[in-house]
Short mmCIF file of C-alpha atoms in Angstrom, two decimals:
data_model
loop_
_atom_site.label_atom_id
_atom_site.label_comp_id
_atom_site.label_asym_id
_atom_site.label_seq_id
_atom_site.Cartn_x
_atom_site.Cartn_y
_atom_site.Cartn_z
CA UNK A 1 -0.01 -0.13 0.11
CA UNK A 2 1.41 3.28 -1.03
CA UNK A 3 0.80 6.42 1.56
CA UNK A 4 0.16 9.83 0.91
CA UNK A 5 2.94 12.01 1.09
CA UNK A 6 1.28 13.71 4.46
CA UNK A 7 0.55 10.37 5.72
CA UNK A 8 4.16 9.34 5.03
CA UNK A 9 5.56 12.49 7.13
CA UNK A 10 3.57 11.65 9.92
CA UNK A 11 4.41 8.01 9.81
CA UNK A 12 7.85 8.99 9.76
CA UNK A 13 7.34 11.60 13.12
CA UNK A 14 6.15 8.77 15.19
CA UNK A 15 8.74 6.57 14.35
CA UNK A 16 11.18 9.41 14.96
CA UNK A 17 9.35 9.64 18.40
CA UNK A 18 9.17 5.93 18.74
CA UNK A 19 12.77 6.24 19.67
CA UNK A 20 12.21 8.66 22.58
CA UNK A 21 11.12 7.51 26.05
CA UNK A 22 7.50 7.31 27.08
CA UNK A 23 4.45 5.22 26.66
CA UNK A 24 3.17 3.13 24.11
CA UNK A 25 -0.04 5.27 22.76
CA UNK A 26 1.19 8.89 21.86
CA UNK A 27 -0.55 11.93 21.83
CA UNK A 28 -0.22 12.21 17.52
CA UNK A 29 -1.07 16.04 18.16
CA UNK A 30 1.97 16.37 20.50
CA UNK A 31 4.15 14.24 18.33
CA UNK A 32 3.18 17.06 14.92
CA UNK A 33 4.04 19.73 17.14
CA UNK A 34 7.41 18.46 18.32
CA UNK A 35 8.52 17.42 15.18
CA UNK A 36 7.09 20.16 12.91
CA UNK A 37 4.62 18.22 10.96
CA UNK A 38 1.92 20.60 10.06
CA UNK A 39 -1.56 19.82 9.23
CA UNK A 40 -4.89 22.43 8.53
CA UNK A 41 -7.28 21.12 10.81
CA UNK A 42 -7.88 17.93 12.92
CA UNK A 43 -10.27 16.59 10.79
CA UNK A 44 -7.01 16.43 8.08
CA UNK A 45 -4.89 14.73 10.80
CA UNK A 46 -7.52 12.10 11.51
CA UNK A 47 -7.84 10.88 7.89
CA UNK A 48 -3.60 10.68 7.65
CA UNK A 49 -4.05 8.53 10.93
CA UNK A 50 -6.89 6.48 9.23
CA UNK A 51 -4.81 6.17 6.39
CA UNK A 52 -1.84 4.96 8.46
CA UNK A 53 -4.16 2.72 10.56
CA UNK A 54 -5.46 0.98 7.53
CA UNK A 55 -2.01 0.15 6.14
CA UNK A 56 -1.26 -1.50 9.74
CA UNK A 57 1.41 1.28 10.61
CA UNK A 58 -0.02 2.48 13.69
CA UNK A 59 -2.70 0.80 16.41
CA UNK A 60 -5.32 3.47 18.22
CA UNK A 61 -5.58 3.10 21.85
CA UNK A 62 -7.74 0.61 23.09
CA UNK A 63 -7.31 -1.10 19.73
CA UNK A 64 -10.36 1.14 17.80
CA UNK A 65 -10.71 0.45 14.56
CA UNK A 66 -11.37 3.47 13.14
CA UNK A 67 -10.02 7.30 14.23
CA UNK A 68 -12.42 9.06 16.60
CA UNK A 69 -13.75 12.22 14.79
CA UNK A 70 -12.10 14.41 17.93
CA UNK A 71 -8.78 14.51 19.63
CA UNK A 72 -7.23 12.92 21.53
CA UNK A 73 -5.71 11.28 18.96
CA UNK A 74 -3.68 8.33 20.46
CA UNK A 75 -1.81 5.93 18.64
CA UNK A 76 1.11 3.60 18.80
CA UNK A 77 3.50 2.59 15.37
CA UNK A 78 3.88 -0.92 14.91
CA UNK A 79 6.66 -2.83 13.73
CA UNK A 80 5.44 -2.92 10.41
CA UNK A 81 5.17 0.94 10.55
CA UNK A 82 8.86 0.95 11.86
CA UNK A 83 9.87 -1.01 8.86
CA UNK A 84 7.55 1.19 6.42
CA UNK A 85 9.69 4.38 8.04
CA UNK A 86 12.78 2.67 7.45
CA UNK A 87 13.64 2.32 11.18
CA UNK A 88 14.12 -1.59 11.38
CA UNK A 89 16.84 -1.71 8.62
CA UNK A 90 19.07 0.67 10.19
#
């Protein structure tokens, strides 16, 4: 599955964030802020996160199947997501 450019940027930021200490499920808006991934509105961010979920790159808190339309957006990158971002081959 090919990701959109914006979903790929989000995936790379989540992979970078995964290298830092902290809990498994992270606040995706906070990751965007920290790694300078800009988005127009929360709906757009939810769409990118949904795209990553469908690709198996992230899982949502409580293993929800779809992204909630309102924050907080809590997700964890999967091993497949780390592989897609190129972090497992390093």
